[in-house]
Amino acid sequence: MGPRRAPKETIMATERTLSIIKPDATNRNLTGKINAKFEDAGLRIIAQKRIHLTPAQAGQFYEVHKERPFYSELCEFMASAPVVVQVLEGENAIAKNREVMGATNPANADEGTIRKEFALSVGENSVHGSDAPETAAQEIAFFFSGLELVG
Ligand code: CMP
């Protein structure tokens, strides 16, 4: 017989997720206010850098959306000014970050969320966060080497 385990629903996984503070937010000097929302929710910023993407790099990052009508607009926007890319770590970090961000369209975002407070539109929505463990791993590897993740 193996060791006794807690029932599955009580097991909290420490996860990592990729977050991007987008150009509309860096333009308005909101990096610190957005980071405070993550930290207040118990998410730890274990890697962070400010970079200016080219449209081609943005296109590669958002390749899954390449058939969408807003793809070129999205890539141009993401390359229009610096972004802050970061890795957030914590219990259920992927879902927790999505909660803190709020709905993609700020018109549908809950009170207190980043997008409700700061987003300008569905396109200029201040933050990106990974949507699942597989995409989180891919998106983290897109921007960071293992050496840069300091948990
Ligand atoms: P994000 O979580 O970064 O993932 C894809 C992005 O596409 C999304 O946030 C939005 O910013 C953007 N997006 C989604 N729908 C639209 C739209 N209708 N017009 C412009 N951008 C959009």
XYZ file of C-alpha atoms and ligand atoms in Angstrom:
173
model
C 0.000 0.000 0.000
C 1.297 3.446 -0.924
C 1.295 6.526 1.289
C -2.082 8.086 2.123
C -2.867 11.067 -0.029
C -5.225 13.988 0.456
C -8.410 13.803 -1.653
C -7.708 15.088 -5.149
C -9.749 18.293 -4.884
C -7.730 19.461 -1.876
C -4.374 19.145 -3.664
C -3.201 22.597 -4.685
C -0.574 22.609 -7.394
C 2.199 25.173 -7.491
C 2.149 26.386 -11.072
C 3.888 28.920 -13.276
C 2.195 31.081 -15.877
C 3.370 33.585 -18.469
C 2.090 37.126 -18.089
C 2.544 40.101 -20.408
C 1.872 43.698 -19.432
C 0.828 45.098 -22.799
C 1.724 48.402 -24.556
C -1.457 50.229 -23.514
C -0.452 49.648 -19.866
C 3.291 50.341 -20.169
C 2.413 53.562 -22.073
C 0.325 54.691 -19.092
C 3.032 53.737 -16.547
C 0.848 51.059 -14.944
C 3.469 48.312 -14.462
C 3.713 48.811 -10.700
C -0.054 48.995 -10.140
C -0.572 45.809 -12.163
C 2.245 44.004 -10.355
C 0.657 44.967 -7.030
C -2.546 43.185 -8.134
C -0.572 40.002 -8.837
C 1.323 40.156 -5.551
C -1.814 40.963 -3.534
C -3.376 37.803 -4.990
C -0.441 35.704 -3.782
C 1.291 35.399 -7.148
C 5.087 35.709 -7.003
C 6.922 37.397 -9.895
C 9.828 34.977 -10.382
C 11.082 36.474 -13.674
C 10.464 39.783 -15.390
C 11.886 41.832 -18.262
C 10.859 44.801 -20.350
C 11.273 44.246 -24.088
C 10.117 45.846 -27.336
C 8.783 43.126 -29.652
C 8.957 43.332 -33.426
C 5.670 42.631 -35.267
C 7.212 39.329 -36.450
C 8.011 38.263 -32.868
C 4.498 39.217 -31.750
C 3.143 37.204 -34.691
C 5.141 34.173 -33.644
C 3.939 34.449 -30.049
C 0.283 34.749 -31.132
C 0.560 32.196 -33.959
C -2.501 30.262 -32.664
C -4.600 33.309 -33.564
C -3.229 33.754 -37.100
C -6.543 32.967 -38.806
C -8.449 35.479 -36.662
C -9.556 38.745 -38.265
C -7.814 40.763 -35.527
C -4.412 39.009 -35.900
C -2.530 41.765 -37.753
C -4.020 44.466 -35.508
C -2.978 42.401 -32.461
C 0.605 41.987 -33.734
C 0.970 45.685 -34.612
C -0.371 46.681 -31.204
C 1.929 44.308 -29.304
C 4.901 45.798 -31.194
C 3.792 49.424 -30.774
C 5.608 50.037 -27.463
C 7.514 48.069 -24.809
C 5.885 45.176 -22.977
C 6.832 43.608 -19.653
C 7.012 39.820 -19.863
C 6.978 37.942 -16.606
C 6.555 34.548 -14.994
C 4.122 34.318 -12.092
C 4.294 31.437 -9.638
C 1.826 30.291 -7.016
C -0.923 27.856 -6.083
C -3.064 27.347 -9.187
C -1.253 30.299 -10.764
C -2.827 29.878 -14.206
C -6.435 30.110 -13.000
C -5.592 32.646 -10.300
C -3.927 34.952 -12.820
C -6.952 34.679 -15.122
C -9.158 35.652 -12.188
C -6.984 38.664 -11.355
C -6.911 39.741 -15.030
C -10.688 39.519 -15.556
C -12.510 38.819 -18.808
C -10.737 39.470 -22.148
C -13.257 42.197 -22.969
C -13.129 44.802 -20.167
C -16.868 45.401 -20.647
C -17.385 41.894 -19.195
C -14.688 42.034 -16.503
C -15.559 41.834 -12.795
C -14.983 44.710 -10.378
C -11.478 44.826 -8.969
C -9.872 42.978 -11.876
C -6.965 44.443 -13.850
C -8.952 44.662 -17.057
C -11.955 46.273 -15.356
C -9.712 48.924 -13.809
C -7.206 49.533 -16.576
C -8.114 48.011 -19.965
C -9.213 50.329 -22.760
C -10.829 47.803 -25.131
C -10.816 44.112 -26.072
C -7.611 44.684 -28.043
C -5.908 47.118 -25.677
C -6.658 44.998 -22.651
C -3.523 45.660 -20.568
C -2.466 42.073 -19.835
C -2.070 38.618 -21.328
C -2.008 35.397 -19.295
C -1.519 31.766 -20.332
C -4.731 29.735 -20.528
C -3.549 26.190 -19.676
C -0.502 24.289 -18.356
C 0.738 23.303 -21.846
C 0.492 26.838 -23.224
C 2.064 28.235 -20.042
C 5.118 26.006 -20.521
C 5.402 26.972 -24.214
C 4.902 30.677 -23.563
C 7.422 30.764 -20.686
C 10.010 29.025 -22.902
C 9.308 31.562 -25.683
C 10.647 34.423 -23.527
C 12.805 32.924 -20.770
C 15.590 30.410 -20.260
C 15.493 28.170 -17.191
C 18.344 30.209 -15.647
C 16.143 33.332 -15.641
C 13.386 31.744 -13.535
C 14.242 32.431 -9.929
C 11.540 30.974 -7.706
P -4.837 37.849 -25.043
O -5.202 37.173 -23.785
O -3.517 38.488 -25.126
O -4.959 36.794 -26.248
C -5.274 37.165 -27.575
C -5.629 38.590 -27.690
O -6.330 38.954 -28.841
C -6.591 38.970 -26.573
O -5.918 38.969 -25.353
C -7.099 40.310 -27.039
O -6.294 41.387 -26.620
C -6.989 40.168 -28.545
N -8.331 40.161 -29.114
C -9.308 39.284 -28.879
N -10.417 39.629 -29.563
C -10.107 40.759 -30.241
C -10.816 41.593 -31.110
N -12.094 41.335 -31.429
N -10.188 42.668 -31.618
C -8.888 42.935 -31.298
N -8.160 42.157 -30.462
C -8.767 41.084 -29.942
